[in-house]
PDB file of C-alpha atoms in Angstrom:
ATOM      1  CA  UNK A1247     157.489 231.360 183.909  1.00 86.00           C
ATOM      2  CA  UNK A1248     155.685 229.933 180.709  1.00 97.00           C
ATOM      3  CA  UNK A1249     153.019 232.271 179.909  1.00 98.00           C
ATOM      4  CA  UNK A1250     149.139 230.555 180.027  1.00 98.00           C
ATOM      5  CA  UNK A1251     147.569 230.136 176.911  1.00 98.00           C
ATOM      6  CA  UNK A1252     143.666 229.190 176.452  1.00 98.00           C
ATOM      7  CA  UNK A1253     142.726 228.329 172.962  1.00 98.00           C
ATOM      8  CA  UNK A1254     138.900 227.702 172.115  1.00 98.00           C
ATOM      9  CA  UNK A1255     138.362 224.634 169.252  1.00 98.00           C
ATOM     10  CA  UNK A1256     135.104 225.780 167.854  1.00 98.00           C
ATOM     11  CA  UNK A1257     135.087 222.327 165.819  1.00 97.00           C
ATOM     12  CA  UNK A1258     132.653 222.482 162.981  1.00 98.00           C
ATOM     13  CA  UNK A1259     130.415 225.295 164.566  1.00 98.00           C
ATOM     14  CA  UNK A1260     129.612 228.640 164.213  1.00 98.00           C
ATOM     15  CA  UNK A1261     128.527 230.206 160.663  1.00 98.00           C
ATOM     16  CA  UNK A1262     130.202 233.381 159.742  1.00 98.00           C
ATOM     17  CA  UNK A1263     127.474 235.289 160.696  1.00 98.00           C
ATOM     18  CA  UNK A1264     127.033 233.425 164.220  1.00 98.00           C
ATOM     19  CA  UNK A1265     131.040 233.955 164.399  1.00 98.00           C
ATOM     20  CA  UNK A1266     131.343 237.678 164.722  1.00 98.00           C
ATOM     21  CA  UNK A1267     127.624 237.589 166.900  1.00 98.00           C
ATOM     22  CA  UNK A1268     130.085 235.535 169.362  1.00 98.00           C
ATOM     23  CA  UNK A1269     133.516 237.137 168.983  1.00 98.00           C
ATOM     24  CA  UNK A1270     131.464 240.746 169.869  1.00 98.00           C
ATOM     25  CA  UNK A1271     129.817 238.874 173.266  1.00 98.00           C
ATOM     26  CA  UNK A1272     133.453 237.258 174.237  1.00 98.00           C
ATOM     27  CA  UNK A1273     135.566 240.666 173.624  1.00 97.00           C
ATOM     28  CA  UNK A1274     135.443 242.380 177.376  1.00 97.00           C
ATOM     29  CA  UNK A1275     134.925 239.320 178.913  1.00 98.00           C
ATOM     30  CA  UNK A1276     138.749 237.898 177.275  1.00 98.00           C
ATOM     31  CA  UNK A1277     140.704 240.596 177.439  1.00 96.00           C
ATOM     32  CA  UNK A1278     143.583 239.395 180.220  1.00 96.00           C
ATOM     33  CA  UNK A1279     147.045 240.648 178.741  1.00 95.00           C
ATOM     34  CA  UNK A1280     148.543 237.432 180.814  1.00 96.00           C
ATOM     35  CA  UNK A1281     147.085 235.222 178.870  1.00 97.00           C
ATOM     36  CA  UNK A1282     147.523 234.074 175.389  1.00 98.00           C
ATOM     37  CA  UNK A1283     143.939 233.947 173.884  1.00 98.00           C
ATOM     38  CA  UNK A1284     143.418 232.210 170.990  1.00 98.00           C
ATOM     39  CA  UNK A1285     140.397 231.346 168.768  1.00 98.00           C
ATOM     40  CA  UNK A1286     140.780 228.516 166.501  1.00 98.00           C
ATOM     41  CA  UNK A1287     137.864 228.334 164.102  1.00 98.00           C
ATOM     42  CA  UNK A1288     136.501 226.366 160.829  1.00 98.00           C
ATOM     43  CA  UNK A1289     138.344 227.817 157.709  1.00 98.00           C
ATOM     44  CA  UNK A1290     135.361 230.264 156.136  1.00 98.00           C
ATOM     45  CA  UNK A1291     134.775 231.693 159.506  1.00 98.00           C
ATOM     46  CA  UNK A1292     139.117 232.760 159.725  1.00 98.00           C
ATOM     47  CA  UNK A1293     138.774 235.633 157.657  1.00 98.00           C
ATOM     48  CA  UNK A1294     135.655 237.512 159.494  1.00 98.00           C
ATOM     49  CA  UNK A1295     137.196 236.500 162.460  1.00 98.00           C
ATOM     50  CA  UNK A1296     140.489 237.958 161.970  1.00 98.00           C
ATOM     51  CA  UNK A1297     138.890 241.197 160.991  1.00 98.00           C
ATOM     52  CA  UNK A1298     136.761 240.998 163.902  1.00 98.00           C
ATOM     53  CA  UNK A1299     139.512 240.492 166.274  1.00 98.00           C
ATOM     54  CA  UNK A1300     141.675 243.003 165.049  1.00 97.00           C
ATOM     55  CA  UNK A1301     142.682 245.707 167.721  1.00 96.00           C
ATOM     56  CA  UNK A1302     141.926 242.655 170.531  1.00 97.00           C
ATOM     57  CA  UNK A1303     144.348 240.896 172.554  1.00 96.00           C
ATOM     58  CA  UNK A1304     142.907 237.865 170.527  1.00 98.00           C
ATOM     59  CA  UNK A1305     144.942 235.363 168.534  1.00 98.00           C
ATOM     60  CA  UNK A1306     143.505 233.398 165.595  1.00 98.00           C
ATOM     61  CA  UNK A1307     143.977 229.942 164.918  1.00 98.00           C
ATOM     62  CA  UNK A1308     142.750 227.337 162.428  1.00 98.00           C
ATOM     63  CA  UNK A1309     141.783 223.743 162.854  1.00 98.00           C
ATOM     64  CA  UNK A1310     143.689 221.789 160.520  1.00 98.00           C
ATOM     65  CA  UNK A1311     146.111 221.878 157.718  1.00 98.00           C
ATOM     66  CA  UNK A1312     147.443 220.101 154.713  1.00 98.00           C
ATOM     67  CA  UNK A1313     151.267 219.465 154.337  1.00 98.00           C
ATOM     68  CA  UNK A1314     151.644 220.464 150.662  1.00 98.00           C
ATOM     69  CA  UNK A1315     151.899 224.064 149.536  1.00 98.00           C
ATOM     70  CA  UNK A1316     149.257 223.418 146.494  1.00 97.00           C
ATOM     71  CA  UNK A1317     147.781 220.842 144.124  1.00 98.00           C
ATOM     72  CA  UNK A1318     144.935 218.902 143.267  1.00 98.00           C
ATOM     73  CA  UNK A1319     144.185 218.486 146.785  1.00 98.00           C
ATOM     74  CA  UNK A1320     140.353 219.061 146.862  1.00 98.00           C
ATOM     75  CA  UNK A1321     138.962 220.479 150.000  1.00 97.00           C
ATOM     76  CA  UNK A1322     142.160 220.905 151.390  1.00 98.00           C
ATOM     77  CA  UNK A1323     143.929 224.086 153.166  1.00 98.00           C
ATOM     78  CA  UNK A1324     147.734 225.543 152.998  1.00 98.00           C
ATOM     79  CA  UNK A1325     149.604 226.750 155.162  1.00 98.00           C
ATOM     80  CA  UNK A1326     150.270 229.847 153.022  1.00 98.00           C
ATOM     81  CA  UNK A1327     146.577 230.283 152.617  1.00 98.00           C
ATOM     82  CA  UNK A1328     146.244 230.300 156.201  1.00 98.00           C
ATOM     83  CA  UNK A1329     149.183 232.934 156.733  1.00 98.00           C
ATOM     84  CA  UNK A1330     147.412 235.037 153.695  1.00 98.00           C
ATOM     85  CA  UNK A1331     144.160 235.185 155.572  1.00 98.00           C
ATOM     86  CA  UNK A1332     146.003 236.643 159.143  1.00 98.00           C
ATOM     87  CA  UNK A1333     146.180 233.229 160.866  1.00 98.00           C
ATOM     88  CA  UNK A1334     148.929 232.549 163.839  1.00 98.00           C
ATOM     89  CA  UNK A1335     148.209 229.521 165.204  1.00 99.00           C
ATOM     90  CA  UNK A1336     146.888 226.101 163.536  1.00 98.00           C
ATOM     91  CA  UNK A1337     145.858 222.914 165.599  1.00 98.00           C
ATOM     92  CA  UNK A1338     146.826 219.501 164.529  1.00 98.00           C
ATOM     93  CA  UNK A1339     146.351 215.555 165.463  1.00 97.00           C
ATOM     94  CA  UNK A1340     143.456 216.820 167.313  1.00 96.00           C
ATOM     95  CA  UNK A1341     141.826 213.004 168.039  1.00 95.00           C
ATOM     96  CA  UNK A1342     138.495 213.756 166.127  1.00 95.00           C
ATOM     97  CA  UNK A1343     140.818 214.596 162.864  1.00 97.00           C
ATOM     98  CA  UNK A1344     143.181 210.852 163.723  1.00 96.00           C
ATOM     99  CA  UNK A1345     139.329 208.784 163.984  1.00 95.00           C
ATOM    100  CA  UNK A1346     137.081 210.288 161.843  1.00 96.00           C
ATOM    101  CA  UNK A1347     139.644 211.292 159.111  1.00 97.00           C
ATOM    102  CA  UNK A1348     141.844 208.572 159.708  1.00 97.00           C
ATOM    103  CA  UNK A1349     145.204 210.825 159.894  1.00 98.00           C
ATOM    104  CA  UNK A1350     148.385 209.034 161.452  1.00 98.00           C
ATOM    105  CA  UNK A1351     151.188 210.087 163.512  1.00 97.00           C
ATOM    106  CA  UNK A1352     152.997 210.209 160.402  1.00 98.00           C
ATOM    107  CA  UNK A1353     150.623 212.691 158.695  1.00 98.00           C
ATOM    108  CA  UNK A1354     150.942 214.814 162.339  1.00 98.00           C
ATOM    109  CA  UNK A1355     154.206 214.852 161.712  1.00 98.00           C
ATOM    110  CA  UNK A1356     154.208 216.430 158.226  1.00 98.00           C
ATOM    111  CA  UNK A1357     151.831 218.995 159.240  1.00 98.00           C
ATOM    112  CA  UNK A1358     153.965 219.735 161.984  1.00 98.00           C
ATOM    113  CA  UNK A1359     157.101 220.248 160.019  1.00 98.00           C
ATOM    114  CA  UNK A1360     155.411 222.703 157.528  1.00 98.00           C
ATOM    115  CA  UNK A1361     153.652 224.990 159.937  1.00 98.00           C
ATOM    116  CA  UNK A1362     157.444 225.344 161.435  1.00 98.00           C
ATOM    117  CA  UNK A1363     158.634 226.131 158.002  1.00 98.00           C
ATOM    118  CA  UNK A1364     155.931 228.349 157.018  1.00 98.00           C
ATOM    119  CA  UNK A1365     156.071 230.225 160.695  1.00 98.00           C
ATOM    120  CA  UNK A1366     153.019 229.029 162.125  1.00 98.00           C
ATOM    121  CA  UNK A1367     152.728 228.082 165.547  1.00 98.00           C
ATOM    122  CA  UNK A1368     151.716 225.088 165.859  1.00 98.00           C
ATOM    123  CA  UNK A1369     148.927 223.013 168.652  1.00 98.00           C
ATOM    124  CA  UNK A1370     149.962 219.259 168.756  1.00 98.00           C
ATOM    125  CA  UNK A1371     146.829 217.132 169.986  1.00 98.00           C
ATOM    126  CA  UNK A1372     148.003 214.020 171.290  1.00 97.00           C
ATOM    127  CA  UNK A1373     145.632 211.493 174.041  1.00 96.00           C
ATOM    128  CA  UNK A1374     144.449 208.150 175.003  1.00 96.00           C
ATOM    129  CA  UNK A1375     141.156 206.113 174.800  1.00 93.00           C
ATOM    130  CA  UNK A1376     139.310 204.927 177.636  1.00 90.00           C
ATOM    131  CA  UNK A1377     140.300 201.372 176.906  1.00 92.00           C
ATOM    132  CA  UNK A1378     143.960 202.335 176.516  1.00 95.00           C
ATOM    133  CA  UNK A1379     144.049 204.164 179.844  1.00 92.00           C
ATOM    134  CA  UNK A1380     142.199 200.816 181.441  1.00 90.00           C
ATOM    135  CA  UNK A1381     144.845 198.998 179.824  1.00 95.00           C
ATOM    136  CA  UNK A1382     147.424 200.465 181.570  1.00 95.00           C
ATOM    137  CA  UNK A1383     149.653 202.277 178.397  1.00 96.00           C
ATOM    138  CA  UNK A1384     148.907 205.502 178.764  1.00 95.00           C
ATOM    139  CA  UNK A1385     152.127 207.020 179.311  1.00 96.00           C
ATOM    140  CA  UNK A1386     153.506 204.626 176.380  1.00 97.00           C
ATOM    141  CA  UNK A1387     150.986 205.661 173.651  1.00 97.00           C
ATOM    142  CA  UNK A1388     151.251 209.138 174.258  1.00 97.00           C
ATOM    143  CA  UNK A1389     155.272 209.120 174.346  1.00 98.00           C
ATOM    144  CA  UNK A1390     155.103 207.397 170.680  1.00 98.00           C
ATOM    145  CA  UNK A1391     153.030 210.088 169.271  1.00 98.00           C
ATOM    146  CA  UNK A1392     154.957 212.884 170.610  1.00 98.00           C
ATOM    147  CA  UNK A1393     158.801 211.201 169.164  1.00 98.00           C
ATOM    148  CA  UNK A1394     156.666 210.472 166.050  1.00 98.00           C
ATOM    149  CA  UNK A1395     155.201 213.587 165.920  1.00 98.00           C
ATOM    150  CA  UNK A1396     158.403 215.574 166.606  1.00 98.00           C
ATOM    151  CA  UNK A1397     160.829 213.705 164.651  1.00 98.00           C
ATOM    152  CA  UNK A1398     163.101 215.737 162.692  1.00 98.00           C
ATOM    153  CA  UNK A1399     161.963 218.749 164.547  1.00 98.00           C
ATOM    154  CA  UNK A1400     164.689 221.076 165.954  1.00 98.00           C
ATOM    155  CA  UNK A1401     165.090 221.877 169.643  1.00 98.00           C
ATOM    156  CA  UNK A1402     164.602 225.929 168.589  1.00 98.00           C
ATOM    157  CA  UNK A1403     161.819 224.556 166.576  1.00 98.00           C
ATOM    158  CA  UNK A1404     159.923 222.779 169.068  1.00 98.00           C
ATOM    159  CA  UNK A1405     160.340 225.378 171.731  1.00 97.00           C
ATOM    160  CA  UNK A1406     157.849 227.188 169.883  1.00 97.00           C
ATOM    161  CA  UNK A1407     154.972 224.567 169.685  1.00 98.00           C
ATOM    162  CA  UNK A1408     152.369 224.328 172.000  1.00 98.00           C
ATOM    163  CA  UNK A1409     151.381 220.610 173.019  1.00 98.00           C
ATOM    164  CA  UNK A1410     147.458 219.665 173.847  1.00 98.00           C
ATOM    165  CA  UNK A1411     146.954 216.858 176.019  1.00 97.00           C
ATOM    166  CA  UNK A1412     143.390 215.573 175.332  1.00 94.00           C
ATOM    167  CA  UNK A1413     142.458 212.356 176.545  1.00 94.00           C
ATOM    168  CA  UNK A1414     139.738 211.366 173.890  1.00 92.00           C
ATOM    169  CA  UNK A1415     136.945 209.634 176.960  1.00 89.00           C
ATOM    170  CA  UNK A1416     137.392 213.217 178.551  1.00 86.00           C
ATOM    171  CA  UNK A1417     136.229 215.110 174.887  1.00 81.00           C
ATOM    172  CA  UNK A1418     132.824 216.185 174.608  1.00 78.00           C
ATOM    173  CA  UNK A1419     131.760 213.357 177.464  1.00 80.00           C
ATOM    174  CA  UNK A1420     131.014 215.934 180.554  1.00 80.00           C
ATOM    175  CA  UNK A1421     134.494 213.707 182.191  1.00 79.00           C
ATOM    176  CA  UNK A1422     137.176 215.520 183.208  1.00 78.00           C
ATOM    177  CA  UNK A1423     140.958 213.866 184.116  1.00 85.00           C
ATOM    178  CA  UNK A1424     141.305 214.772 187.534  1.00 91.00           C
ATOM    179  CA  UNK A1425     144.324 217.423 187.952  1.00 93.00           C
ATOM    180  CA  UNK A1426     145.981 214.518 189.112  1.00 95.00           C
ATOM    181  CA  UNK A1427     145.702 212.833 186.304  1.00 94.00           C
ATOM    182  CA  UNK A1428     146.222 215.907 183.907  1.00 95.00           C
ATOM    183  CA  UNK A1429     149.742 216.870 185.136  1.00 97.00           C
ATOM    184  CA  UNK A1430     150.611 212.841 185.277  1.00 96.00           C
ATOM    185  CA  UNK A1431     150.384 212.866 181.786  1.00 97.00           C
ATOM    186  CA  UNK A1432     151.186 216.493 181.185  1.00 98.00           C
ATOM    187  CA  UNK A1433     154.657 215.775 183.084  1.00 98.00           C
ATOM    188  CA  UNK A1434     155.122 212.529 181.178  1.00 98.00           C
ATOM    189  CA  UNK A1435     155.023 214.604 178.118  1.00 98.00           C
ATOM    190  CA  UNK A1436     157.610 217.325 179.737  1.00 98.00           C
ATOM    191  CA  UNK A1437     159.883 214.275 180.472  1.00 98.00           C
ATOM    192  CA  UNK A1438     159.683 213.552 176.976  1.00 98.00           C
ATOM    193  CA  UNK A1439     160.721 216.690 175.065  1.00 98.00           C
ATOM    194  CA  UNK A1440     163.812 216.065 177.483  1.00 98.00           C
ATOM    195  CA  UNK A1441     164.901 213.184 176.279  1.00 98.00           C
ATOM    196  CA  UNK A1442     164.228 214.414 173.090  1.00 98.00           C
ATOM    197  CA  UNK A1443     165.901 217.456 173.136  1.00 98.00           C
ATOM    198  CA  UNK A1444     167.162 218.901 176.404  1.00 98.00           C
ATOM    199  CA  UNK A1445     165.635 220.092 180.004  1.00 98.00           C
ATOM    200  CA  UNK A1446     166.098 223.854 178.679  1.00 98.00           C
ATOM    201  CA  UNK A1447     163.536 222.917 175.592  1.00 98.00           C
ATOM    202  CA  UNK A1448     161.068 220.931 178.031  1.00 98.00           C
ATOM    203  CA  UNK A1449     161.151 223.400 180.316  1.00 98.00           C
ATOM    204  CA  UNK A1450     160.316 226.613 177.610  1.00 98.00           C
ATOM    205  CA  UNK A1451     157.385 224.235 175.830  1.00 98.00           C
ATOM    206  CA  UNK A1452     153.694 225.103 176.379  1.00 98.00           C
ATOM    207  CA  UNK A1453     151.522 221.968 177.382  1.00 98.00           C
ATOM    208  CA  UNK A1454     147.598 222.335 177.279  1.00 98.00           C
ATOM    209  CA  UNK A1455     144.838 220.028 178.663  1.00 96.00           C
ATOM    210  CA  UNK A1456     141.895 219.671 177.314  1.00 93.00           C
ATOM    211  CA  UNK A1457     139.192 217.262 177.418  1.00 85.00           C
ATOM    212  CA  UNK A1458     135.927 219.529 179.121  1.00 85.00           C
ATOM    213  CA  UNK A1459     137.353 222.046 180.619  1.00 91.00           C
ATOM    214  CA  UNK A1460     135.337 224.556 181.983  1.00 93.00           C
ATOM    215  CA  UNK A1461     135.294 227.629 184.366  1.00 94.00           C
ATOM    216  CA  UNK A1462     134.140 225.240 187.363  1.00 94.00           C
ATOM    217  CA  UNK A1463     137.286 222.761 187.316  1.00 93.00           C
ATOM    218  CA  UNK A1464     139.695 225.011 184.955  1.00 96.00           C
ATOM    219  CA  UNK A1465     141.182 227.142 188.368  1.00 96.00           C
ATOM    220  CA  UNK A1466     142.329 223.647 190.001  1.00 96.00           C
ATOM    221  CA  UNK A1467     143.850 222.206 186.625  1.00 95.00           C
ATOM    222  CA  UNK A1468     145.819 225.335 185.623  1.00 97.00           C
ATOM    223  CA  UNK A1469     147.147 225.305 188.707  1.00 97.00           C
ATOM    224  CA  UNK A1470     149.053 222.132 188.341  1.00 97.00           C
ATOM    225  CA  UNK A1471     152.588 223.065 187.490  1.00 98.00           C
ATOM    226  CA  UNK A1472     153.064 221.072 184.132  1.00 98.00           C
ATOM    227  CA  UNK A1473     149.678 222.803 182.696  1.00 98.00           C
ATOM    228  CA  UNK A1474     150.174 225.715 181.095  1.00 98.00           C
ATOM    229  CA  UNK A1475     146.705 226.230 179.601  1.00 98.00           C
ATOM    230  CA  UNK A1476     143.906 224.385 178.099  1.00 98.00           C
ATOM    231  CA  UNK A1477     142.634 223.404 174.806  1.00 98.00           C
ATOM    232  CA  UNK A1478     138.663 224.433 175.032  1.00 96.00           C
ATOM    233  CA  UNK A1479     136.054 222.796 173.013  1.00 94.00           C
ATOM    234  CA  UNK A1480     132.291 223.366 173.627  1.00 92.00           C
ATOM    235  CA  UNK A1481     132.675 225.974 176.674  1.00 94.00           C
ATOM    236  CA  UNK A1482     134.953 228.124 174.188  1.00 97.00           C
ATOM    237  CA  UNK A1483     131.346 229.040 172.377  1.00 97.00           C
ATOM    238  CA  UNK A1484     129.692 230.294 175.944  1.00 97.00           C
ATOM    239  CA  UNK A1485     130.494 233.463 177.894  1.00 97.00           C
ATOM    240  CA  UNK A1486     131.993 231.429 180.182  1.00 95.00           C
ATOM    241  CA  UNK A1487     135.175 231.276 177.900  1.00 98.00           C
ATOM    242  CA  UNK A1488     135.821 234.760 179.589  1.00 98.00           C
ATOM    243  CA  UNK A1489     135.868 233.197 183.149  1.00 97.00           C
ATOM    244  CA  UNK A1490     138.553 230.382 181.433  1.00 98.00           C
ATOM    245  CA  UNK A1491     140.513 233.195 180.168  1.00 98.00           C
ATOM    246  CA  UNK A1492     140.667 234.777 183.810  1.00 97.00           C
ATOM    247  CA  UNK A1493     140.451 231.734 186.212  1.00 95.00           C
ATOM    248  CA  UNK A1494     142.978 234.008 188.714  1.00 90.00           C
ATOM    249  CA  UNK A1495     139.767 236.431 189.087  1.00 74.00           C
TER     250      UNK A1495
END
């Protein structure tokens, strides 16, 4: 059984301060040892936050990368910073970093190869728009970003990255994929990584959805038996994180 693992994307929120005011209210209500919880958070909150967390069954994440180790990249963040300051997990291709920032598959892919080398675990964001779903290519879209995205990844490699399915009209809108619609896609991507690799390395992979997911409709889409978690955005900032965290309660 592939253990569950809920990961909160604060996104560009929460000041240092405001950080450890929230990690104090979430700490009894996330503590579930059969979950993976992790907190993925803007890079000057990491460090307070890892402190914070430390003695918690809490995991700490980041929200981006860059695939160089240093240089006159302005503004940027390593991966060996990111070890430095206690971070385990690091999201990447998250649609909000592909349109605003204008990062390709190609630049997912990079990221993704140095957070294996470095020992970070990675969070692969891949998803459709609305007017790709309407159009029918779903499946095909998201199939092109995972091969891109996982090319000259190994099979022991990969088995180790979690994969976020987040279609991008579901983010921040109040819509939710119905579970039927989650573990369509979520399966698709399964059926992937096996052709890929193999059905041992599909099988062992981690697959999120996210795309507003909350403690009313998380129960029914974790139960779907290609979901093995979600990828939580706004609810991940609200004591209702906790009742995410424990949807079996």
């Amino acid at each position: 059984m592939r253990k569950k693992i809920i990961a909160g994307n604060w996104k560009m929120n929460e000041t240092p301060s405001e950080a450890l005011k929230l990690v104090e209210t979430l700490k009894p209500l996330v503590n579930n040892p059969d979950v993976d919880v992790v907190y993925c958070v803007p890079a000057i909150d990491i460090v307070p936050v890892v402190n914070a967390v430390k003695g918690t069954n809490v995991h700490v994440g980041a929200e981006n990368l860059y695939f160089e180790d240093k240089g006159a990249y302005t503004g940027e963040v390593s991966a060996d910073m990111l070890l430095d300051a206690g971070v385990e997990y690091v999201i990447m291709g998250h649609s909000e970093r592909r349109g605003y920032f204008h990062e390709t598959d190609a630049d997912i892919n990079k990221k993704l190869k140095k957070a294996l080398e470095k020992g970070l675990k990675p969070i692969v964001c891949c998803g459709e728009s609305l007017e790709q779903r309407e159009q029918g290519i779903t499946e095909d879209w998201i199939r092109m970003q995972i091969k891109i995205a996982f090319s000259g990844v190994t099979a022991d490699q990969a088995k180790g990255v979690v994969i976020a399915y987040e279609p991008i009209w579901a983010i921040g809108t109040g819509k939710t994929a119905t579970s039927a619609q989650a573990e369509e896609v979520c399966k698709s991507i399964r059926e992937t990584i096996a052709e890929i690799y193999d059905q041992a390395t599909a099988d062992e992979i981690r697959i999120q959805y996210g795309g507003s997911m909350n403690a009313g409709n998380c129960k029914e889409l974790l139960a779907q038996p290609d979901i093995d978690g979600g990828l939580i955005g706004g609810a991940s900032l609200k004591p209702d994180f906790g009742k995410i965290v424990n949807y079996k309660d």
